[in-house]
């Protein structure tokens, strides 16, 4: 049996081109959720040098000023000067929006089970899944966030990087950047750090020696757990030696291209879909949030040290087609028994997920950067452990 290994996860700043797109898509979604909670939204964004394209399907009775939302989002991220290669005031904004397909809408509006004559108690009970798909949720007891340590640290590093930029503590920094953390594991538990990598966009006149020293001193060391900092850690800062051209000037960005950053850093499996720009009738989003909620409650209840949940759906059908549990040998009871407890405790129909987690409100732009899960800085309903006591009580009886 392997007793020692390493695992690496990465994260990116809010100024990374793909993350710019995620935030634009979710800012538009938030505005529609604020004005028209039942609105249907599927927004994709693309950015490139001097241009932002917003396309997709929206069905709503409200008006939203999409170019204004795009520019404000880009401004908030920090692209406020033309010399950064992308500027909120001068970039072009192209909008290509159409209505949601009625063939999709008819399956979502009224699920197959409802069409079969089942009594509808509430409108949300009648919602069918917005698409077929498989979603994964994960939790583990490695960190207080009940998340894998590599992705937690990777997110904290890029958040700190953005903080020292926005407060002008390091005024030469620019919005684009990345982090990568390699954690050492023994017997399945994190015991140390092997490598920490930061790549950050910067002003052209700054010397690499200064950037390296500043990033290690003001970003990396204040962020890492002190008990894990040793002289054996390898630190890499801007390994190419220069990162002046960045953001949409350096690379095009597209919504949904950082799904591993959004979830568990590769530590757990991922389903087929991205999150940003999608209203909660899309199970890519609501189903994945529900899977995290379930997995976190299983771990919080003490039923396992690690728990991965898979939920699958069929378009137009409300009830999941399957629920799978994998505890990786850490479960305190049989996995099928845990799956049965989950199905007794959680209503995983899309409409009831939306109702219980109150997903028809402007929640989404705030998680479009730095991860959708394990966010102790935010009050996110899918991070609640409100079912843990119930699960533990039912497990005791079982």
mmCIF file of C-alpha atoms in Angstrom:
data_model
loop_
_atom_site.group_PDB
_atom_site.id
_atom_site.type_symbol
_atom_site.label_atom_id
_atom_site.label_comp_id
_atom_site.label_asym_id
_atom_site.label_seq_id
_atom_site.Cartn_x
_atom_site.Cartn_y
_atom_site.Cartn_z
ATOM 1 C CA UNK A 1 0.000 0.000 0.000
ATOM 2 C CA UNK A 2 1.340 3.442 -0.958
ATOM 3 C CA UNK A 3 2.000 5.537 2.162
ATOM 4 C CA UNK A 4 3.468 8.716 0.643
ATOM 5 C CA UNK A 5 2.535 10.769 -2.403
ATOM 6 C CA UNK A 6 2.158 14.361 -3.599
ATOM 7 C CA UNK A 7 -0.847 16.118 -5.117
ATOM 8 C CA UNK A 8 -0.981 19.439 -6.968
ATOM 9 C CA UNK A 9 -3.839 21.912 -7.517
ATOM 10 C CA UNK A 10 -3.938 25.323 -9.191
ATOM 11 C CA UNK A 11 -6.018 28.467 -9.022
ATOM 12 C CA UNK A 12 -6.160 31.719 -10.989
ATOM 13 C CA UNK A 13 -6.869 35.346 -10.123
ATOM 14 C CA UNK A 14 -10.022 37.222 -11.025
ATOM 15 C CA UNK A 15 -8.019 38.913 -13.799
ATOM 16 C CA UNK A 16 -7.273 35.684 -15.634
ATOM 17 C CA UNK A 17 -9.044 35.840 -19.025
ATOM 18 C CA UNK A 18 -11.231 32.780 -18.377
ATOM 19 C CA UNK A 19 -12.197 34.105 -14.955
ATOM 20 C CA UNK A 20 -13.049 37.502 -16.444
ATOM 21 C CA UNK A 21 -15.561 35.640 -18.609
ATOM 22 C CA UNK A 22 -16.998 33.661 -15.698
ATOM 23 C CA UNK A 23 -17.530 36.861 -13.706
ATOM 24 C CA UNK A 24 -19.162 38.691 -16.619
ATOM 25 C CA UNK A 25 -21.541 35.768 -17.240
ATOM 26 C CA UNK A 26 -22.476 35.527 -13.564
ATOM 27 C CA UNK A 27 -22.831 39.296 -13.154
ATOM 28 C CA UNK A 28 -25.463 39.240 -15.902
ATOM 29 C CA UNK A 29 -27.135 36.239 -14.259
ATOM 30 C CA UNK A 30 -27.174 38.016 -10.875
ATOM 31 C CA UNK A 31 -28.858 41.068 -12.372
ATOM 32 C CA UNK A 32 -31.601 38.903 -13.896
ATOM 33 C CA UNK A 33 -32.043 36.877 -10.679
ATOM 34 C CA UNK A 34 -32.433 40.181 -8.794
ATOM 35 C CA UNK A 35 -35.131 41.496 -11.142
ATOM 36 C CA UNK A 36 -36.779 38.279 -12.393
ATOM 37 C CA UNK A 37 -35.955 35.231 -10.206
ATOM 38 C CA UNK A 38 -37.681 32.659 -12.491
ATOM 39 C CA UNK A 39 -35.758 33.958 -15.530
ATOM 40 C CA UNK A 40 -33.916 31.412 -17.648
ATOM 41 C CA UNK A 41 -30.296 32.253 -18.384
ATOM 42 C CA UNK A 42 -27.484 30.535 -20.272
ATOM 43 C CA UNK A 43 -24.767 33.118 -20.966
ATOM 44 C CA UNK A 44 -21.351 32.523 -22.511
ATOM 45 C CA UNK A 45 -18.667 35.204 -22.633
ATOM 46 C CA UNK A 46 -15.501 35.458 -24.694
ATOM 47 C CA UNK A 47 -12.757 38.041 -24.243
ATOM 48 C CA UNK A 48 -9.784 38.763 -26.452
ATOM 49 C CA UNK A 49 -7.606 41.764 -27.192
ATOM 50 C CA UNK A 50 -9.890 44.797 -26.870
ATOM 51 C CA UNK A 51 -13.166 42.863 -27.226
ATOM 52 C CA UNK A 52 -15.803 41.159 -25.064
ATOM 53 C CA UNK A 53 -18.482 39.022 -26.731
ATOM 54 C CA UNK A 54 -21.590 37.965 -24.784
ATOM 55 C CA UNK A 55 -23.788 35.280 -26.347
ATOM 56 C CA UNK A 56 -26.395 32.769 -25.267
ATOM 57 C CA UNK A 57 -30.048 32.290 -24.411
ATOM 58 C CA UNK A 58 -32.135 34.377 -22.026
ATOM 59 C CA UNK A 59 -35.878 34.234 -21.342
ATOM 60 C CA UNK A 60 -36.956 37.032 -19.015
ATOM 61 C CA UNK A 61 -39.485 39.811 -18.709
ATOM 62 C CA UNK A 62 -36.975 42.281 -17.259
ATOM 63 C CA UNK A 63 -34.480 44.598 -18.920
ATOM 64 C CA UNK A 64 -30.775 44.407 -18.160
ATOM 65 C CA UNK A 65 -28.136 46.711 -19.606
ATOM 66 C CA UNK A 66 -25.607 44.059 -20.603
ATOM 67 C CA UNK A 67 -22.845 46.388 -21.921
ATOM 68 C CA UNK A 68 -23.005 48.375 -18.669
ATOM 69 C CA UNK A 69 -22.722 45.190 -16.567
ATOM 70 C CA UNK A 70 -19.801 43.985 -18.695
ATOM 71 C CA UNK A 71 -17.870 47.228 -18.290
ATOM 72 C CA UNK A 72 -18.516 47.493 -14.555
ATOM 73 C CA UNK A 73 -17.366 43.917 -13.994
ATOM 74 C CA UNK A 74 -14.149 44.485 -15.951
ATOM 75 C CA UNK A 75 -13.572 47.708 -13.982
ATOM 76 C CA UNK A 76 -14.088 45.935 -10.626
ATOM 77 C CA UNK A 77 -11.537 43.286 -11.617
ATOM 78 C CA UNK A 78 -8.943 45.993 -12.223
ATOM 79 C CA UNK A 79 -8.593 46.457 -15.980
ATOM 80 C CA UNK A 80 -8.779 50.242 -15.690
ATOM 81 C CA UNK A 81 -5.805 51.408 -17.745
ATOM 82 C CA UNK A 82 -5.139 50.992 -21.453
ATOM 83 C CA UNK A 83 -1.515 50.106 -20.670
ATOM 84 C CA UNK A 84 -2.764 46.921 -18.958
ATOM 85 C CA UNK A 85 -3.690 45.707 -22.450
ATOM 86 C CA UNK A 86 -7.431 45.649 -21.706
ATOM 87 C CA UNK A 87 -9.563 48.535 -20.486
ATOM 88 C CA UNK A 88 -13.195 48.617 -19.359
ATOM 89 C CA UNK A 89 -13.875 51.982 -21.016
ATOM 90 C CA UNK A 90 -12.403 51.337 -24.445
ATOM 91 C CA UNK A 91 -12.953 47.609 -25.071
ATOM 92 C CA UNK A 92 -15.651 46.688 -27.563
ATOM 93 C CA UNK A 93 -18.738 44.864 -26.266
ATOM 94 C CA UNK A 94 -20.715 42.680 -28.670
ATOM 95 C CA UNK A 95 -24.012 41.114 -27.517
ATOM 96 C CA UNK A 96 -25.730 38.199 -29.287
ATOM 97 C CA UNK A 97 -28.621 36.954 -27.133
ATOM 98 C CA UNK A 98 -31.658 34.918 -28.152
ATOM 99 C CA UNK A 99 -34.574 33.296 -26.318
ATOM 100 C CA UNK A 100 -34.301 29.849 -24.730
ATOM 101 C CA UNK A 101 -35.439 26.998 -26.966
ATOM 102 C CA UNK A 102 -39.098 26.144 -26.338
ATOM 103 C CA UNK A 103 -38.203 22.444 -26.710
ATOM 104 C CA UNK A 104 -35.959 22.768 -23.659
ATOM 105 C CA UNK A 105 -38.370 25.012 -21.769
ATOM 106 C CA UNK A 106 -41.285 22.561 -22.016
ATOM 107 C CA UNK A 107 -39.286 19.843 -20.254
ATOM 108 C CA UNK A 108 -38.124 22.179 -17.516
ATOM 109 C CA UNK A 109 -41.467 23.886 -16.897
ATOM 110 C CA UNK A 110 -43.281 20.625 -16.223
ATOM 111 C CA UNK A 111 -41.413 17.420 -15.428
ATOM 112 C CA UNK A 112 -42.346 14.071 -16.994
ATOM 113 C CA UNK A 113 -43.543 12.836 -13.593
ATOM 114 C CA UNK A 114 -45.974 15.768 -13.377
ATOM 115 C CA UNK A 115 -47.233 15.152 -16.886
ATOM 116 C CA UNK A 116 -48.008 11.619 -15.755
ATOM 117 C CA UNK A 117 -50.628 12.905 -13.340
ATOM 118 C CA UNK A 118 -48.721 13.364 -10.075
ATOM 119 C CA UNK A 119 -50.211 16.055 -7.807
ATOM 120 C CA UNK A 120 -48.260 19.327 -7.800
ATOM 121 C CA UNK A 121 -48.062 20.880 -4.327
ATOM 122 C CA UNK A 122 -45.839 23.782 -5.399
ATOM 123 C CA UNK A 123 -44.660 25.118 -8.729
ATOM 124 C CA UNK A 124 -41.042 24.231 -7.951
ATOM 125 C CA UNK A 125 -41.975 20.584 -7.443
ATOM 126 C CA UNK A 126 -42.933 20.437 -11.081
ATOM 127 C CA UNK A 127 -39.589 21.550 -12.489
ATOM 128 C CA UNK A 128 -37.787 19.007 -14.631
ATOM 129 C CA UNK A 129 -34.025 18.913 -15.014
ATOM 130 C CA UNK A 130 -32.807 21.443 -17.583
ATOM 131 C CA UNK A 131 -30.548 18.874 -19.224
ATOM 132 C CA UNK A 132 -29.198 15.388 -18.840
ATOM 133 C CA UNK A 133 -25.910 15.149 -17.004
ATOM 134 C CA UNK A 134 -23.827 13.810 -14.158
ATOM 135 C CA UNK A 135 -22.646 15.911 -11.259
ATOM 136 C CA UNK A 136 -20.105 15.249 -8.522
ATOM 137 C CA UNK A 137 -19.757 16.665 -5.031
ATOM 138 C CA UNK A 138 -16.916 16.069 -2.596
ATOM 139 C CA UNK A 139 -15.876 16.752 0.976
ATOM 140 C CA UNK A 140 -13.049 15.591 3.233
ATOM 141 C CA UNK A 141 -11.753 16.398 6.700
ATOM 142 C CA UNK A 142 -8.294 17.674 5.627
ATOM 143 C CA UNK A 143 -9.145 21.333 6.332
ATOM 144 C CA UNK A 144 -11.690 23.352 8.297
ATOM 145 C CA UNK A 145 -13.399 24.046 4.977
ATOM 146 C CA UNK A 146 -13.874 20.269 4.542
ATOM 147 C CA UNK A 147 -11.995 20.624 1.270
ATOM 148 C CA UNK A 148 -8.743 19.184 -0.114
ATOM 149 C CA UNK A 149 -5.752 21.180 1.120
ATOM 150 C CA UNK A 150 -4.061 21.805 -2.279
ATOM 151 C CA UNK A 151 -7.000 23.727 -3.766
ATOM 152 C CA UNK A 152 -7.684 25.605 -0.515
ATOM 153 C CA UNK A 153 -4.103 26.918 -0.435
ATOM 154 C CA UNK A 154 -4.057 27.666 -4.167
ATOM 155 C CA UNK A 155 -7.197 29.821 -3.792
ATOM 156 C CA UNK A 156 -5.832 31.614 -0.730
ATOM 157 C CA UNK A 157 -2.632 32.510 -2.574
ATOM 158 C CA UNK A 158 -4.341 34.141 -5.557
ATOM 159 C CA UNK A 159 -6.798 35.943 -3.267
ATOM 160 C CA UNK A 160 -3.826 37.354 -1.345
ATOM 161 C CA UNK A 161 -2.166 38.263 -4.638
ATOM 162 C CA UNK A 162 -5.266 40.240 -5.648
ATOM 163 C CA UNK A 163 -5.408 41.867 -2.215
ATOM 164 C CA UNK A 164 -1.857 43.260 -2.306
ATOM 165 C CA UNK A 165 -2.552 44.535 -5.843
ATOM 166 C CA UNK A 166 -5.838 46.257 -5.003
ATOM 167 C CA UNK A 167 -4.525 47.859 -1.797
ATOM 168 C CA UNK A 168 -1.432 49.063 -3.726
ATOM 169 C CA UNK A 169 0.833 47.247 -1.272
ATOM 170 C CA UNK A 170 2.512 45.977 -4.444
ATOM 171 C CA UNK A 171 1.462 48.703 -6.869
ATOM 172 C CA UNK A 172 3.352 47.243 -9.837
ATOM 173 C CA UNK A 173 1.121 44.156 -10.000
ATOM 174 C CA UNK A 174 -1.554 43.778 -12.683
ATOM 175 C CA UNK A 175 -4.757 41.698 -12.665
ATOM 176 C CA UNK A 176 -3.710 38.422 -14.332
ATOM 177 C CA UNK A 177 -2.097 35.676 -12.268
ATOM 178 C CA UNK A 178 -1.965 32.027 -11.249
ATOM 179 C CA UNK A 179 -0.950 29.842 -8.326
ATOM 180 C CA UNK A 180 -0.039 26.180 -7.964
ATOM 181 C CA UNK A 181 0.559 24.189 -4.773
ATOM 182 C CA UNK A 182 1.988 20.690 -4.343
ATOM 183 C CA UNK A 183 1.101 19.048 -1.013
ATOM 184 C CA UNK A 184 2.866 16.019 0.478
ATOM 185 C CA UNK A 185 0.616 13.263 1.816
ATOM 186 C CA UNK A 186 1.424 10.360 4.120
ATOM 187 C CA UNK A 187 -1.163 7.656 4.698
ATOM 188 C CA UNK A 188 -3.749 9.849 3.014
ATOM 189 C CA UNK A 189 -3.176 12.910 5.227
ATOM 190 C CA UNK A 190 -1.408 16.184 4.284
ATOM 191 C CA UNK A 191 1.908 16.483 6.148
ATOM 192 C CA UNK A 192 3.884 19.126 4.264
ATOM 193 C CA UNK A 193 4.432 21.274 1.198
ATOM 194 C CA UNK A 194 6.723 20.447 -1.698
ATOM 195 C CA UNK A 195 6.327 23.281 -4.225
ATOM 196 C CA UNK A 196 4.581 26.657 -4.355
ATOM 197 C CA UNK A 197 4.289 28.528 -7.659
ATOM 198 C CA UNK A 198 3.024 32.050 -8.344
ATOM 199 C CA UNK A 199 2.884 33.667 -11.770
ATOM 200 C CA UNK A 200 1.778 37.292 -11.714
ATOM 201 C CA UNK A 201 1.369 39.981 -14.334
ATOM 202 C CA UNK A 202 3.491 43.055 -13.570
ATOM 203 C CA UNK A 203 4.666 46.430 -14.814
ATOM 204 C CA UNK A 204 7.558 46.224 -17.309
ATOM 205 C CA UNK A 205 10.070 48.237 -15.301
ATOM 206 C CA UNK A 206 10.138 46.004 -12.205
ATOM 207 C CA UNK A 207 13.100 43.660 -11.733
ATOM 208 C CA UNK A 208 12.474 39.953 -11.288
ATOM 209 C CA UNK A 209 14.543 39.881 -8.102
ATOM 210 C CA UNK A 210 12.173 42.368 -6.491
ATOM 211 C CA UNK A 211 9.068 40.519 -7.681
ATOM 212 C CA UNK A 212 10.369 37.202 -6.312
ATOM 213 C CA UNK A 213 11.273 38.682 -2.926
ATOM 214 C CA UNK A 214 8.012 40.616 -2.598
ATOM 215 C CA UNK A 215 5.768 37.698 -3.587
ATOM 216 C CA UNK A 216 7.475 35.257 -1.204
ATOM 217 C CA UNK A 217 7.470 37.748 1.686
ATOM 218 C CA UNK A 218 4.085 39.422 1.218
ATOM 219 C CA UNK A 219 1.934 36.800 -0.508
ATOM 220 C CA UNK A 220 3.248 33.284 0.021
ATOM 221 C CA UNK A 221 4.572 33.232 3.596
ATOM 222 C CA UNK A 222 1.607 35.120 5.152
ATOM 223 C CA UNK A 223 -0.789 32.687 3.446
ATOM 224 C CA UNK A 224 0.729 29.252 4.053
ATOM 225 C CA UNK A 225 0.049 27.379 7.324
ATOM 226 C CA UNK A 226 3.071 28.225 9.526
ATOM 227 C CA UNK A 227 3.411 24.641 10.698
ATOM 228 C CA UNK A 228 3.967 23.536 7.094
ATOM 229 C CA UNK A 229 6.608 26.115 6.171
ATOM 230 C CA UNK A 230 10.074 24.535 5.991
ATOM 231 C CA UNK A 231 13.327 25.267 4.193
ATOM 232 C CA UNK A 232 12.620 22.298 1.891
ATOM 233 C CA UNK A 233 9.779 24.056 0.024
ATOM 234 C CA UNK A 234 10.588 25.060 -3.543
ATOM 235 C CA UNK A 235 9.274 28.531 -4.450
ATOM 236 C CA UNK A 236 8.811 29.535 -8.090
ATOM 237 C CA UNK A 237 7.780 33.099 -8.980
ATOM 238 C CA UNK A 238 7.250 33.955 -12.664
ATOM 239 C CA UNK A 239 9.394 31.051 -13.910
ATOM 240 C CA UNK A 240 9.594 32.464 -17.474
ATOM 241 C CA UNK A 241 11.258 35.602 -16.085
ATOM 242 C CA UNK A 242 8.666 38.068 -17.431
ATOM 243 C CA UNK A 243 4.865 38.401 -17.370
ATOM 244 C CA UNK A 244 3.992 41.864 -18.666
ATOM 245 C CA UNK A 245 1.541 40.964 -21.432
ATOM 246 C CA UNK A 246 -1.401 39.267 -19.755
ATOM 247 C CA UNK A 247 -5.156 39.207 -19.411
ATOM 248 C CA UNK A 248 -7.220 39.250 -22.617
ATOM 249 C CA UNK A 249 -4.314 40.879 -24.462
ATOM 250 C CA UNK A 250 -2.161 37.824 -23.847
ATOM 251 C CA UNK A 251 -4.770 35.057 -24.126
ATOM 252 C CA UNK A 252 -8.408 34.805 -25.108
ATOM 253 C CA UNK A 253 -10.790 33.740 -22.355
ATOM 254 C CA UNK A 254 -14.037 31.769 -22.403
ATOM 255 C CA UNK A 255 -16.706 31.065 -19.792
ATOM 256 C CA UNK A 256 -16.478 27.636 -18.181
ATOM 257 C CA UNK A 257 -12.878 26.834 -18.993
ATOM 258 C CA UNK A 258 -11.676 26.650 -15.374
ATOM 259 C CA UNK A 259 -14.037 24.017 -13.981
ATOM 260 C CA UNK A 260 -11.338 22.217 -11.984
ATOM 261 C CA UNK A 261 -10.338 25.518 -10.351
ATOM 262 C CA UNK A 262 -14.045 26.076 -9.605
ATOM 263 C CA UNK A 263 -14.434 22.735 -7.809
ATOM 264 C CA UNK A 264 -11.844 20.554 -6.057
ATOM 265 C CA UNK A 265 -8.581 21.151 -7.899
ATOM 266 C CA UNK A 266 -8.658 17.755 -9.576
ATOM 267 C CA UNK A 267 -8.799 15.924 -6.246
ATOM 268 C CA UNK A 268 -12.298 14.686 -6.983
ATOM 269 C CA UNK A 269 -14.006 13.764 -10.214
ATOM 270 C CA UNK A 270 -15.927 16.376 -12.194
ATOM 271 C CA UNK A 271 -19.106 16.034 -14.207
ATOM 272 C CA UNK A 272 -19.615 17.294 -17.712
ATOM 273 C CA UNK A 273 -20.662 20.876 -17.142
ATOM 274 C CA UNK A 274 -19.453 24.303 -16.063
ATOM 275 C CA UNK A 275 -21.382 26.633 -13.728
ATOM 276 C CA UNK A 276 -21.053 30.286 -14.663
ATOM 277 C CA UNK A 277 -23.794 32.003 -16.621
ATOM 278 C CA UNK A 278 -26.373 29.294 -15.896
ATOM 279 C CA UNK A 279 -29.539 29.814 -13.879
ATOM 280 C CA UNK A 280 -30.306 27.137 -11.233
ATOM 281 C CA UNK A 281 -32.720 25.139 -13.400
ATOM 282 C CA UNK A 282 -29.516 23.958 -15.093
ATOM 283 C CA UNK A 283 -28.464 20.928 -13.054
ATOM 284 C CA UNK A 284 -24.846 21.470 -14.082
ATOM 285 C CA UNK A 285 -25.031 24.190 -11.452
ATOM 286 C CA UNK A 286 -27.765 23.321 -8.946
ATOM 287 C CA UNK A 287 -27.057 19.584 -9.042
ATOM 288 C CA UNK A 288 -23.347 20.108 -8.375
ATOM 289 C CA UNK A 289 -24.081 22.501 -5.534
ATOM 290 C CA UNK A 290 -26.472 19.933 -4.070
ATOM 291 C CA UNK A 291 -23.852 17.184 -4.394
ATOM 292 C CA UNK A 292 -21.354 19.304 -2.428
ATOM 293 C CA UNK A 293 -24.042 20.025 0.191
ATOM 294 C CA UNK A 294 -24.752 16.310 0.581
ATOM 295 C CA UNK A 295 -21.098 15.249 0.688
ATOM 296 C CA UNK A 296 -20.222 17.939 3.234
ATOM 297 C CA UNK A 297 -23.068 16.885 5.514
ATOM 298 C CA UNK A 298 -21.998 13.231 5.316
ATOM 299 C CA UNK A 299 -18.473 14.157 6.437
ATOM 300 C CA UNK A 300 -19.729 16.627 9.062
ATOM 301 C CA UNK A 301 -21.978 13.866 10.448
ATOM 302 C CA UNK A 302 -18.922 11.664 10.938
ATOM 303 C CA UNK A 303 -20.148 8.998 8.525
ATOM 304 C CA UNK A 304 -16.884 9.191 6.524
ATOM 305 C CA UNK A 305 -13.585 11.102 6.390
ATOM 306 C CA UNK A 306 -13.902 11.458 2.616
ATOM 307 C CA UNK A 307 -17.085 11.390 0.599
ATOM 308 C CA UNK A 308 -17.785 11.767 -3.102
ATOM 309 C CA UNK A 309 -21.345 11.931 -4.383
ATOM 310 C CA UNK A 310 -22.474 11.441 -7.972
ATOM 311 C CA UNK A 311 -25.979 12.519 -9.007
ATOM 312 C CA UNK A 312 -27.302 12.034 -12.539
ATOM 313 C CA UNK A 313 -30.341 13.546 -14.253
ATOM 314 C CA UNK A 314 -32.347 13.177 -17.456
ATOM 315 C CA UNK A 315 -33.700 16.247 -19.228
ATOM 316 C CA UNK A 316 -37.317 16.953 -18.358
ATOM 317 C CA UNK A 317 -37.347 14.482 -15.430
ATOM 318 C CA UNK A 318 -37.252 15.800 -11.882
ATOM 319 C CA UNK A 319 -35.970 12.877 -9.820
ATOM 320 C CA UNK A 320 -32.308 11.874 -10.220
ATOM 321 C CA UNK A 321 -31.689 8.808 -12.334
ATOM 322 C CA UNK A 322 -28.967 7.729 -9.884
ATOM 323 C CA UNK A 323 -27.212 8.633 -6.632
ATOM 324 C CA UNK A 324 -23.787 7.110 -5.936
ATOM 325 C CA UNK A 325 -21.615 7.335 -2.800
ATOM 326 C CA UNK A 326 -17.870 6.628 -2.585
ATOM 327 C CA UNK A 327 -16.139 7.018 0.782
ATOM 328 C CA UNK A 328 -12.764 5.653 -0.376
ATOM 329 C CA UNK A 329 -12.694 3.138 2.431
ATOM 330 C CA UNK A 330 -13.284 5.743 5.157
ATOM 331 C CA UNK A 331 -17.016 5.125 5.653
ATOM 332 C CA UNK A 332 -18.368 4.144 9.062
ATOM 333 C CA UNK A 333 -21.127 2.176 7.394
ATOM 334 C CA UNK A 334 -21.858 0.521 4.052
ATOM 335 C CA UNK A 335 -21.909 2.973 1.131
ATOM 336 C CA UNK A 336 -25.253 1.694 -0.109
ATOM 337 C CA UNK A 337 -26.676 2.353 3.363
ATOM 338 C CA UNK A 338 -25.285 5.906 3.240
ATOM 339 C CA UNK A 339 -26.849 6.367 -0.197
ATOM 340 C CA UNK A 340 -30.198 5.238 1.208
ATOM 341 C CA UNK A 341 -29.877 7.724 4.087
ATOM 342 C CA UNK A 342 -29.128 10.486 1.594
ATOM 343 C CA UNK A 343 -32.213 9.707 -0.478
ATOM 344 C CA UNK A 344 -34.332 9.714 2.720
ATOM 345 C CA UNK A 345 -32.879 13.028 3.916
ATOM 346 C CA UNK A 346 -32.333 15.160 0.800
ATOM 347 C CA UNK A 347 -34.876 15.982 -1.912
ATOM 348 C CA UNK A 348 -32.645 16.164 -4.971
ATOM 349 C CA UNK A 349 -35.267 17.204 -7.507
ATOM 350 C CA UNK A 350 -34.028 20.429 -9.166
ATOM 351 C CA UNK A 351 -36.966 22.517 -8.018
ATOM 352 C CA UNK A 352 -36.579 21.396 -4.422
ATOM 353 C CA UNK A 353 -32.829 22.038 -4.515
ATOM 354 C CA UNK A 354 -33.638 25.556 -5.731
ATOM 355 C CA UNK A 355 -36.179 25.974 -2.931
ATOM 356 C CA UNK A 356 -34.091 24.619 -0.061
ATOM 357 C CA UNK A 357 -30.867 26.373 -1.071
ATOM 358 C CA UNK A 358 -32.712 29.537 -2.184
ATOM 359 C CA UNK A 359 -30.859 29.626 -5.477
ATOM 360 C CA UNK A 360 -33.102 32.134 -7.266
ATOM 361 C CA UNK A 361 -31.248 35.162 -5.959
ATOM 362 C CA UNK A 362 -28.044 37.018 -6.911
ATOM 363 C CA UNK A 363 -25.468 34.641 -5.406
ATOM 364 C CA UNK A 364 -23.262 33.881 -8.305
ATOM 365 C CA UNK A 365 -20.745 36.568 -9.256
ATOM 366 C CA UNK A 366 -19.133 36.259 -5.812
ATOM 367 C CA UNK A 367 -18.168 32.639 -6.481
ATOM 368 C CA UNK A 368 -17.122 33.141 -10.118
ATOM 369 C CA UNK A 369 -13.534 33.579 -8.894
ATOM 370 C CA UNK A 370 -11.628 31.790 -6.090
ATOM 371 C CA UNK A 371 -13.841 28.723 -6.007
ATOM 372 C CA UNK A 372 -17.486 27.789 -5.520
ATOM 373 C CA UNK A 373 -16.848 25.507 -2.522
ATOM 374 C CA UNK A 374 -15.207 25.805 0.876
ATOM 375 C CA UNK A 375 -15.661 29.587 0.937
ATOM 376 C CA UNK A 376 -15.546 30.529 4.615
ATOM 377 C CA UNK A 377 -15.564 34.192 3.570
ATOM 378 C CA UNK A 378 -19.081 33.857 2.125
ATOM 379 C CA UNK A 379 -22.443 32.667 3.424
ATOM 380 C CA UNK A 380 -23.242 30.042 0.794
ATOM 381 C CA UNK A 381 -26.288 27.801 1.322
ATOM 382 C CA UNK A 382 -24.662 24.698 -0.196
ATOM 383 C CA UNK A 383 -21.909 24.984 2.438
ATOM 384 C CA UNK A 384 -24.403 24.574 5.299
ATOM 385 C CA UNK A 385 -24.182 21.418 7.436
ATOM 386 C CA UNK A 386 -27.832 21.690 8.418
ATOM 387 C CA UNK A 387 -28.551 18.005 7.726
ATOM 388 C CA UNK A 388 -25.573 16.532 9.613
ATOM 389 C CA UNK A 389 -27.413 15.897 12.886
ATOM 390 C CA UNK A 390 -30.315 14.265 11.065
ATOM 391 C CA UNK A 391 -27.969 12.012 9.102
ATOM 392 C CA UNK A 392 -26.079 11.043 12.250
ATOM 393 C CA UNK A 393 -29.314 10.236 14.094
ATOM 394 C CA UNK A 394 -30.623 8.104 11.226
ATOM 395 C CA UNK A 395 -27.263 6.346 10.925
ATOM 396 C CA UNK A 396 -27.355 5.511 14.621
ATOM 397 C CA UNK A 397 -30.757 3.908 14.251
ATOM 398 C CA UNK A 398 -29.635 2.016 11.159
#
